[in-house]
Amino acid sequence: MKYNNNLPIYMQIMDKIKKDIVLGNVQPGEKLPSTKQLAQDSQVNPNTIARVYRELEREEVTFTQRGVGTYVTKNEGVRKKLQEIMAGKVVQQFLQGMKELGFSLEEMQELIQREKEKEE
Amino acid sequence: MKYNNNLPIYMQIMDKIKKDIVLGNVQPGEKLPSTKQLAQDSQVNPNTIARVYRELEREEVTFTQRGVGTYVTKNEGVRKKLQEIMAGKVVQQFLQGMKELGFSLEEMQELIQREKEKEE
Amino acid sequence: MKYNNNLPIYMQIMDKIKKDIVLGNVQPGEKLPSTKQLAQDSQVNPNTIARVYRELEREEVTFTQRGVGTYVTKNEGVRKKLQEIMAGKVVQQFLQGMKELGFSLEEMQELIQREKEKEE
Amino acid sequence: MKYNNNLPIYMQIMDKIKKDIVLGNVQPGEKLPSTKQLAQDSQVNPNTIARVYRELEREEVTFTQRGVGTYVTKNEGVRKKLQEIMAGKVVQQFLQGMKELGFSLEEMQELIQREKEKEE
DNA sequence: GTGGTCTAGACCACT
DNA sequence: GTGGTCTAGACCACC
């Protein structure tokens, strides 16, 4: 058994940016902070941020204009797509965690239903 | 921003043991491996395992006989209680994660429903 | 026969702190010395003090602010409660010790009474 | 602060023997076990037991006949005297402990009284 | 600077 | 051989 499964920092920052896109905190086409700026804000090495932007571009979430900056892709579908992917991860984690505790899908539904009733 | 949300090793191992109890992999009253044994198996320092067993005893999940070993509590209710507590945590994590992505409880229900249909 | 009835160091230090709270030497809400400071003062390893503060927090005698310090709980009732618990222990030890010497409760009362008269 | 205040083993064994005399488990004039025998029973070095008997003799609790054995003193008063001395220690410990917790002698009396009522 | 965790290795008490 | 305690020293996260 290994007991250190932390996500690398660059992935955590990527997730944070994606979440901001999903929630509309940053809009399609909007400029993201400079590498140096974000490095300072996140208390992280600029190389790490460079990697963040490189990977985001590879995933076609952002695009980069050399000497100018990094922008959120203008493709409007990106929001929806990101939301689905990230939600999928959360759902899978939930399903796995509950299955490991011996719960069936029906029981999971009931638990969510109970939350709904609690909210009312 | 926080870029480290890992549980400490001793808690991860506690969770692993609790999960084993919930699933019936270890029965009430059954002896758990010795600290040194589990330390070796888990590639972890014996002190860390000592802490695991100390905290589990505090939570009345196990009991300890000095010079003999650590045993799962004989109280049959423990299984049920642990299941509820641990499931509660997984559910809360799910709810929070999905809310952060802008999902409503209804949408979460639909996603689980879709999983159910996938399974059939 | 057992020839070692010493409390572990960490418990002795816990008792010392509790006693200080009971006597008002430290007030509710007051900051306790840092682990490293107290470790130096007590000529004890910082890990041992860490355990002291961890257990005190578990008993809700103190609370901890990560990166700031450890404080006596603000709940005013703590003083009274601690006093009762600790006095109970002293009384039980007394009762047991005297019973082992063949004294009755009446005789114990007389001895305390004699102390009272001595004082006057 | 020092946190190791264990009584030396030889004193603990002396106390045990005195307690037995007080309670009449061994009678005045009765023979005590041999050094070797008691050493084995107590899992202790024979030199330690030799010291026990030497000190008990010095306190005139026992007397020794060379080549024969060690005996409880025939003086009938010894029982009473030992009881008083040992009880005095227990009482002093109690008084000090309670004073450190801020209790008055009256309050101590009340607590003992409460024990008496509990017993009935 | 604070507390929190972990390792390495030691010694002790109990069986 | 078991768990319980302690030390020494290290690294991390938070403020």
Coordinates of C-alpha atoms (C1' of nucleotides) in Angstrom, one line a residue:
Chain A
M1 CA 0.0 0.0 0.0
K2 CA 1.1 3.5 -0.8
Y3 CA -0.2 6.3 1.3
N4 CA 0.7 9.4 -0.7
N5 CA -1.6 10.1 -3.6
N6 CA -1.6 13.9 -3.8
L7 CA -2.2 15.4 -7.1
P8 CA 0.7 17.4 -8.4
I9 CA 0.3 21.1 -7.7
Y10 CA 0.1 21.9 -11.4
M11 CA -3.0 19.7 -11.8
Q12 CA -4.6 21.2 -8.8
I13 CA -4.1 24.6 -10.3
M14 CA -5.5 23.4 -13.6
D15 CA -8.6 22.2 -11.8
K16 CA -9.0 25.5 -10.1
I17 CA -8.9 27.3 -13.4
K18 CA -11.3 24.9 -15.1
K19 CA -13.7 25.3 -12.2
D20 CA -13.6 29.0 -12.7
I21 CA -14.4 28.6 -16.3
V22 CA -17.3 26.2 -15.5
L23 CA -18.8 28.6 -13.0
G24 CA -18.4 31.6 -15.3
N25 CA -15.9 33.4 -13.1
V26 CA -13.8 33.7 -16.2
Q27 CA -15.5 34.0 -19.6
P28 CA -14.6 32.5 -23.0
G29 CA -12.0 34.7 -24.6
E30 CA -11.0 36.3 -21.3
K31 CA -7.4 36.8 -20.5
L32 CA -5.9 34.8 -17.7
P33 CA -3.3 36.3 -15.3
S34 CA 0.4 36.2 -16.5
T35 CA 2.6 33.4 -15.5
K36 CA 4.5 35.5 -13.1
Q37 CA 1.4 37.0 -11.6
L38 CA -0.3 33.7 -11.0
A39 CA 2.9 32.2 -9.7
Q40 CA 3.0 35.0 -7.1
D41 CA -0.7 34.7 -6.2
S42 CA -0.4 30.9 -5.8
Q43 CA 3.0 31.0 -4.0
V44 CA 4.3 28.6 -6.6
N45 CA 7.3 28.4 -8.9
P46 CA 6.7 30.2 -12.3
N47 CA 7.8 27.0 -14.0
T48 CA 4.9 25.2 -12.5
I49 CA 2.4 27.8 -13.8
A50 CA 4.1 27.6 -17.2
R51 CA 3.3 23.9 -17.2
V52 CA -0.3 24.6 -16.2
Y53 CA -0.8 26.9 -19.2
R54 CA 1.0 24.4 -21.5
E55 CA -1.2 21.6 -20.4
L56 CA -4.4 23.6 -20.6
E57 CA -3.5 24.6 -24.1
R58 CA -2.9 21.0 -25.0
E59 CA -6.4 20.2 -23.7
E60 CA -7.7 23.1 -25.9
V61 CA -9.1 24.8 -22.8
T62 CA -7.0 27.9 -23.4
F63 CA -4.8 29.3 -26.2
T64 CA -1.7 31.3 -26.0
Q65 CA -0.5 34.3 -27.9
R66 CA 3.2 34.6 -27.6
G67 CA 4.4 37.8 -25.9
V68 CA 0.8 38.7 -25.2
G69 CA -0.9 36.2 -22.8
T70 CA -3.0 33.2 -22.3
Y71 CA -6.8 33.3 -23.0
V72 CA -9.7 31.1 -22.4
T73 CA -10.8 29.4 -25.6
K74 CA -13.6 31.2 -27.4
N75 CA -15.4 28.0 -28.2
E76 CA -18.6 28.4 -26.2
G77 CA -19.0 24.6 -25.8
V78 CA -15.9 24.4 -23.6
R79 CA -17.9 25.3 -20.4
K80 CA -20.3 22.5 -20.8
K81 CA -17.7 20.0 -21.8
L82 CA -15.5 20.9 -18.8
Q83 CA -18.4 20.7 -16.5
E84 CA -19.2 17.2 -17.7
I85 CA -15.7 15.9 -17.4
M86 CA -15.2 17.3 -13.9
A87 CA -18.6 16.2 -12.7
G88 CA -17.8 12.8 -14.1
K89 CA -14.8 12.6 -11.9
V90 CA -16.7 13.6 -8.8
V91 CA -19.4 11.1 -9.6
Q92 CA -17.0 8.3 -10.2
Q93 CA -15.3 9.1 -6.9
F94 CA -18.6 9.0 -5.1
L95 CA -19.7 5.8 -6.7
Q96 CA -16.5 4.1 -5.9
G97 CA -16.4 5.3 -2.3
M98 CA -20.0 4.2 -1.7
K99 CA -19.5 0.8 -3.3
E100 CA -16.4 0.3 -1.1
L101 CA -18.7 0.8 1.8
G102 CA -21.2 -1.8 0.4
F103 CA -23.9 0.6 -0.8
S104 CA -26.1 -0.1 -3.9
L105 CA -27.1 2.6 -6.4
E106 CA -30.6 2.5 -4.9
E107 CA -29.3 3.3 -1.5
M108 CA -27.2 6.1 -2.9
Q109 CA -30.3 7.6 -4.5
E110 CA -32.1 7.4 -1.3
L111 CA -29.3 9.3 0.5
I112 CA -29.4 12.1 -2.1
Q113 CA -33.2 12.2 -1.9
R114 CA -32.9 12.6 1.9
E115 CA -30.6 15.6 1.3
K116 CA -33.2 17.1 -0.9
E117 CA -35.8 16.7 1.7
K118 CA -33.5 18.2 4.3
E119 CA -33.0 21.3 2.1
E120 CA -36.7 22.0 1.9
Chain B
M1 CA -5.5 28.6 -2.0
K2 CA -4.7 25.3 -0.4
Y3 CA -2.8 22.8 -2.6
N4 CA -2.7 19.9 -0.2
N5 CA -5.8 18.1 0.9
N6 CA -4.3 14.8 1.7
L7 CA -5.3 13.0 4.9
P8 CA -2.4 12.1 7.1
I9 CA -1.2 8.6 6.7
Y10 CA -2.4 7.5 10.1
M11 CA -6.0 8.6 9.2
Q12 CA -5.8 6.8 5.8
I13 CA -4.9 3.6 7.6
M14 CA -7.6 4.1 10.1
D15 CA -10.1 4.5 7.3
K16 CA -8.8 1.4 5.6
I17 CA -9.3 -0.7 8.8
K18 CA -12.8 0.8 9.3
K19 CA -13.7 -0.1 5.8
D20 CA -12.5 -3.6 6.4
I21 CA -14.8 -3.8 9.4
V22 CA -17.7 -2.4 7.5
L23 CA -17.3 -4.9 4.7
G24 CA -16.9 -7.8 7.1
N25 CA -13.3 -8.5 6.1
V26 CA -12.5 -8.5 9.8
Q27 CA -15.1 -9.6 12.2
P28 CA -16.0 -8.2 15.7
G29 CA -13.6 -9.6 18.2
E30 CA -11.1 -10.5 15.6
K31 CA -7.4 -9.7 16.3
L32 CA -5.8 -7.1 14.1
P33 CA -2.1 -7.5 13.0
S34 CA 0.5 -6.4 15.5
T35 CA 1.8 -2.8 15.2
K36 CA 5.2 -4.0 13.9
Q37 CA 3.6 -6.4 11.4
L38 CA 1.2 -3.8 10.0
A39 CA 4.0 -1.2 10.0
Q40 CA 6.0 -3.6 7.8
D41 CA 3.0 -4.4 5.6
S42 CA 2.1 -0.8 5.1
Q43 CA 5.7 0.4 4.7
V44 CA 5.1 2.8 7.5
N45 CA 6.8 3.6 10.8
P46 CA 5.6 1.5 13.8
N47 CA 4.9 4.7 15.7
T48 CA 2.4 5.7 13.0
I49 CA 0.6 2.4 13.4
A50 CA 0.7 2.8 17.2
R51 CA -1.1 6.1 16.7
V52 CA -3.6 4.4 14.4
Y53 CA -4.5 1.8 17.0
R54 CA -4.5 4.4 19.8
E55 CA -7.0 6.6 18.0
L56 CA -9.1 3.6 16.9
E57 CA -9.3 2.6 20.5
R58 CA -10.3 6.1 21.5
E59 CA -13.1 5.9 19.0
E60 CA -14.1 2.6 20.5
V61 CA -13.7 0.8 17.2
T62 CA -11.0 -1.5 18.7
F63 CA -9.8 -2.4 22.2
T64 CA -6.3 -3.3 23.3
Q65 CA -4.9 -5.9 25.6
R66 CA -1.5 -4.8 26.8
G67 CA 1.2 -7.3 25.7
V68 CA -1.4 -9.3 23.7
G69 CA -2.8 -7.4 20.8
T70 CA -5.4 -5.1 19.4
Y71 CA -8.9 -6.5 18.6
V72 CA -12.0 -5.2 16.8
T73 CA -14.6 -4.3 19.4
K74 CA -17.1 -7.0 20.0
N75 CA -20.1 -4.7 19.9
E76 CA -22.0 -5.8 16.9
G77 CA -23.4 -2.3 16.3
V78 CA -20.0 -1.0 15.3
R79 CA -20.3 -2.2 11.7
K80 CA -23.5 -0.3 11.1
K81 CA -22.4 2.8 12.9
L82 CA -19.1 3.0 11.0
Q83 CA -20.9 2.5 7.8
E84 CA -23.2 5.4 8.5
I85 CA -20.4 7.8 9.5
M86 CA -18.1 6.9 6.6
A87 CA -20.9 7.1 4.1
G88 CA -21.9 10.5 5.5
K89 CA -18.4 11.8 4.7
V90 CA -18.4 10.4 1.2
V91 CA -21.9 11.9 0.5
Q92 CA -20.9 15.3 1.9
Q93 CA -17.8 15.4 -0.3
F94 CA -19.9 14.5 -3.3
L95 CA -22.5 17.2 -2.5
Q96 CA -19.9 19.8 -2.0
G97 CA -17.9 18.9 -5.1
M98 CA -21.0 19.0 -7.3
K99 CA -22.3 22.2 -5.9
E100 CA -18.9 23.8 -6.6
L101 CA -19.5 22.8 -10.3
G102 CA -22.9 24.4 -10.2
F103 CA -25.1 21.3 -10.0
S104 CA -28.4 21.1 -8.2
L105 CA -29.6 18.1 -6.2
E106 CA -32.0 17.2 -9.0
E107 CA -29.2 17.0 -11.5
M108 CA -27.2 14.9 -9.2
Q109 CA -30.1 12.5 -8.9
E110 CA -30.3 12.3 -12.6
L111 CA -26.6 11.4 -12.9
I112 CA -27.0 8.6 -10.4
Q113 CA -30.1 7.4 -12.2
R114 CA -28.1 7.3 -15.5
E115 CA -25.5 5.1 -13.7
K116 CA -28.3 2.8 -12.7
E117 CA -29.5 2.5 -16.3
K118 CA -26.0 2.0 -17.5
E119 CA -25.6 -1.0 -15.2
E120 CA -28.7 -2.8 -16.4
Chain C
M1 CA 3.3 -7.4 42.0
K2 CA 3.7 -4.2 40.1
Y3 CA 6.6 -2.0 41.0
N4 CA 6.0 0.9 38.7
N5 CA 2.9 3.0 39.0
N6 CA 4.2 6.2 37.4
L7 CA 2.0 8.1 35.1
P8 CA 3.5 8.8 31.7
I9 CA 5.2 12.2 31.4
Y10 CA 2.6 13.5 28.9
M11 CA -0.2 12.8 31.5
Q12 CA 1.7 14.4 34.3
I13 CA 2.1 17.5 32.2
M14 CA -1.6 17.4 31.2
D15 CA -2.4 17.2 35.0
K16 CA -0.2 20.1 35.7
I17 CA -1.9 22.3 33.1
K18 CA -5.4 21.2 34.3
K19 CA -4.4 22.1 37.8
D20 CA -3.3 25.5 36.6
I21 CA -6.6 26.0 35.0
V22 CA -8.5 24.9 38.1
L23 CA -6.5 27.3 40.2
G24 CA -7.0 30.2 37.8
N25 CA -3.3 30.5 37.1
V26 CA -4.3 30.4 33.5
Q27 CA -7.7 31.9 32.5
P28 CA -10.2 30.6 29.9
G29 CA -9.2 31.9 26.5
E30 CA -5.6 32.4 27.6
K31 CA -2.8 31.3 25.3
L32 CA -0.6 28.4 26.5
P33 CA 3.1 28.4 25.8
S34 CA 4.2 27.1 22.4
T35 CA 5.0 23.4 22.2
K36 CA 8.7 24.2 21.7
Q37 CA 8.7 26.6 24.6
L38 CA 7.0 24.3 27.0
A39 CA 9.2 21.4 25.8
Q40 CA 12.3 23.5 26.7
D41 CA 10.8 24.6 30.1
S42 CA 9.8 21.1 31.0
Q43 CA 13.0 19.5 29.7
V44 CA 11.0 17.2 27.5
N45 CA 10.9 16.4 23.9
P46 CA 8.6 18.6 21.7
N47 CA 6.8 15.6 20.5
T48 CA 5.7 14.8 24.0
I49 CA 4.3 18.3 24.4
A50 CA 2.6 17.9 21.1
R51 CA 0.8 14.9 22.5
V52 CA -0.1 16.8 25.6
Y53 CA -1.8 19.5 23.6
R54 CA -3.4 17.0 21.2
E55 CA -5.0 15.1 24.1
L56 CA -6.0 18.2 25.9
E57 CA -7.8 19.3 22.8
R58 CA -9.5 16.0 22.5
E59 CA -10.8 16.4 26.1
E60 CA -12.0 19.8 25.1
V61 CA -9.9 21.5 27.7
T62 CA -8.0 23.5 25.1
F63 CA -8.5 24.4 21.4
T64 CA -5.8 24.9 18.8
Q65 CA -5.4 27.4 16.0
R66 CA -3.1 26.0 13.4
G67 CA 0.0 28.2 13.0
V68 CA -1.1 30.4 15.9
G69 CA -1.1 28.5 19.2
T70 CA -3.0 26.5 21.8
Y71 CA -5.6 28.2 24.0
V72 CA -7.6 27.3 27.1
T73 CA -11.2 26.7 26.1
K74 CA -13.4 29.8 26.6
N75 CA -16.2 27.7 28.2
E76 CA -16.3 29.0 31.7
G77 CA -17.6 25.7 33.0
V78 CA -14.4 24.0 32.3
R79 CA -12.8 25.1 35.6
K80 CA -15.5 23.6 37.7
K81 CA -15.7 20.4 35.6
L82 CA -12.0 19.8 35.8
Q83 CA -11.9 20.4 39.5
E84 CA -14.6 17.8 40.0
I85 CA -12.9 15.2 37.9
M86 CA -9.5 15.7 39.4
A87 CA -10.8 15.8 42.9
G88 CA -12.6 12.6 42.3
K89 CA -9.4 10.9 41.4
V90 CA -7.6 12.2 44.5
V91 CA -10.5 11.1 46.7
Q92 CA -10.6 7.6 45.2
Q93 CA -6.9 7.2 45.7
F94 CA -7.3 8.2 49.3
L95 CA -10.2 5.9 50.0
Q96 CA -8.4 3.0 48.4
G97 CA -5.2 3.7 50.3
M98 CA -6.9 3.9 53.6
K99 CA -9.1 0.9 53.1
E100 CA -5.9 -1.1 52.3
L101 CA -4.7 -0.1 55.7
G102 CA -7.9 -1.2 57.3
F103 CA -9.5 2.1 58.0
S104 CA -13.3 2.7 57.9
L105 CA -14.9 5.9 56.5
E106 CA -15.6 7.0 60.0
E107 CA -12.0 6.8 61.0
M108 CA -11.0 8.7 57.8
Q109 CA -13.5 11.5 58.8
E110 CA -11.9 11.6 62.3
L111 CA -8.4 12.0 60.8
I112 CA -9.6 14.9 58.6
Q113 CA -11.4 16.4 61.6
R114 CA -8.1 16.2 63.6
E115 CA -6.4 18.1 60.8
K116 CA -9.0 20.8 61.0
E117 CA -8.5 21.2 64.7
K118 CA -4.7 21.2 64.2
E119 CA -5.2 24.2 61.8
E120 CA -7.1 26.3 64.3
Chain D
M1 CA 10.2 20.4 36.6
K2 CA 11.2 16.7 36.9
Y3 CA 8.8 14.1 35.8
N4 CA 10.1 10.9 37.3
N5 CA 9.3 10.4 40.9
N6 CA 9.0 6.6 41.2
L7 CA 9.8 5.1 44.6
P8 CA 12.8 2.8 44.5
I9 CA 11.7 -0.9 44.4
Y10 CA 13.1 -1.7 47.8
M11 CA 10.9 0.9 49.4
Q12 CA 7.8 -0.4 47.5
I13 CA 8.5 -3.9 48.8
M14 CA 9.0 -2.5 52.3
D15 CA 5.6 -0.9 52.1
K16 CA 4.1 -4.1 51.0
I17 CA 5.5 -6.0 54.0
K18 CA 4.4 -3.2 56.4
K19 CA 0.9 -3.3 54.9
D20 CA 0.8 -7.0 55.5
I21 CA 1.8 -6.5 59.1
V22 CA -0.8 -3.8 59.6
L23 CA -3.5 -6.0 58.2
G24 CA -2.4 -9.0 60.2
N25 CA -1.5 -11.1 57.2
V26 CA 1.7 -11.7 59.0
Q27 CA 1.7 -11.8 62.8
P28 CA 4.2 -10.5 65.3
G29 CA 7.0 -13.0 65.7
E30 CA 6.2 -14.7 62.4
K31 CA 9.0 -15.7 60.0
L32 CA 9.2 -13.8 56.8
P33 CA 10.2 -15.5 53.5
S34 CA 13.9 -16.0 52.9
T35 CA 15.8 -13.4 50.9
K36 CA 16.1 -15.8 47.9
Q37 CA 12.5 -16.9 48.1
L38 CA 11.1 -13.3 48.2
A39 CA 13.6 -12.3 45.5
Q40 CA 12.2 -15.0 43.2
D41 CA 8.5 -14.2 44.1
S42 CA 9.0 -10.5 43.4
Q43 CA 11.1 -11.0 40.3
V44 CA 13.7 -8.8 41.9
N45 CA 17.5 -9.0 42.6
P46 CA 18.3 -10.8 45.9
N47 CA 20.5 -7.8 46.9
T48 CA 17.4 -5.6 46.7
I49 CA 15.6 -7.9 49.1
A50 CA 18.6 -7.9 51.4
R51 CA 18.3 -4.1 51.5
V52 CA 14.6 -4.4 52.3
Y53 CA 15.3 -6.6 55.3
R54 CA 18.2 -4.4 56.4
E55 CA 16.1 -1.3 56.4
L56 CA 13.1 -2.9 58.0
E57 CA 15.5 -4.1 60.8
R58 CA 16.9 -0.6 61.1
E59 CA 13.3 0.7 61.6
E60 CA 12.8 -2.0 64.2
V61 CA 9.9 -3.5 62.3
T62 CA 11.8 -6.9 62.0
F63 CA 14.7 -8.6 63.6
T64 CA 17.1 -11.0 62.0
Q65 CA 18.7 -14.2 63.4
R66 CA 21.8 -14.9 61.4
G67 CA 21.6 -18.2 59.6
V68 CA 18.0 -18.6 60.5
G69 CA 15.8 -16.0 59.0
T70 CA 14.0 -12.6 59.4
Y71 CA 11.1 -12.3 61.8
V72 CA 8.4 -9.6 62.4
T73 CA 9.2 -7.9 65.8
K74 CA 7.3 -9.4 68.7
N75 CA 6.5 -5.9 70.1
E76 CA 2.7 -5.9 69.8
G77 CA 2.7 -2.1 69.4
V78 CA 4.3 -2.3 66.0
R79 CA 1.1 -2.9 64.2
K80 CA -0.6 0.2 65.5
K81 CA 2.5 2.3 65.0
L82 CA 3.0 1.2 61.4
Q83 CA -0.7 1.8 60.7
E84 CA -0.4 5.4 62.0
I85 CA 2.7 6.2 60.0
M86 CA 1.4 4.8 56.8
A87 CA -2.0 6.3 57.2
G88 CA -0.3 9.6 57.9
K89 CA 1.4 9.5 54.6
V90 CA -1.8 8.7 52.7
V91 CA -3.6 11.5 54.6
Q92 CA -0.9 14.0 53.9
Q93 CA -0.9 13.1 50.2
F94 CA -4.7 13.5 50.1
L95 CA -4.6 16.9 51.9
Q96 CA -1.9 18.2 49.6
G97 CA -3.6 17.0 46.5
M98 CA -6.9 18.5 47.5
K99 CA -5.3 21.8 48.6
E100 CA -3.6 22.0 45.2
L101 CA -7.1 21.8 43.7
G102 CA -8.3 24.6 45.9
F103 CA -10.4 22.6 48.4
S104 CA -10.8 23.5 52.0
L105 CA -10.9 20.9 54.9
E106 CA -14.6 21.4 55.2
E107 CA -15.1 20.5 51.6
M108 CA -13.0 17.4 52.0
Q109 CA -15.1 16.4 54.9
E110 CA -18.2 16.8 52.8
L111 CA -16.8 14.6 50.1
I112 CA -15.9 11.8 52.5
Q113 CA -19.4 12.2 54.0
R114 CA -20.9 11.8 50.6
E115 CA -18.9 8.5 50.1
K116 CA -20.4 7.3 53.4
E117 CA -23.9 8.0 52.2
K118 CA -23.1 6.3 48.9
E119 CA -22.1 3.2 50.8
E120 CA -25.4 2.9 52.7
Chain E
dG1 C1' 6.9 31.5 14.3
dT2 C1' 3.0 28.1 15.2
dG3 C1' 1.2 23.2 15.5
dG4 C1' 1.0 18.5 12.7
dT5 C1' 3.1 14.6 11.0
dC6 C1' 6.5 11.2 10.2
dT7 C1' 10.7 8.4 10.8
dA8 C1' 14.3 5.9 13.3
dG9 C1' 15.5 3.7 17.0
dA10 C1' 15.4 3.0 22.0
dC11 C1' 13.6 1.2 26.4
dC12 C1' 9.9 -0.5 29.4
dA13 C1' 6.0 -3.4 31.1
dC14 C1' 3.2 -7.2 30.5
dT15 C1' 2.4 -12.3 28.8
Chain F
dG1 C1' 6.5 -10.8 21.1
dT2 C1' 2.9 -7.4 22.4
dG3 C1' 1.6 -2.5 22.9
dG4 C1' 3.2 2.2 25.3
dT5 C1' 6.3 5.8 25.8
dC6 C1' 10.0 8.8 24.8
dT7 C1' 13.8 11.1 22.2
dA8 C1' 16.0 13.2 18.3
dG9 C1' 15.5 15.4 14.4
dA10 C1' 13.1 16.3 10.0
dC11 C1' 9.7 18.3 6.8
dC12 C1' 5.2 20.5 5.9
dA13 C1' 1.3 23.8 6.1
dC14 C1' -0.5 27.8 7.9
dC15 C1' -0.1 32.7 9.6

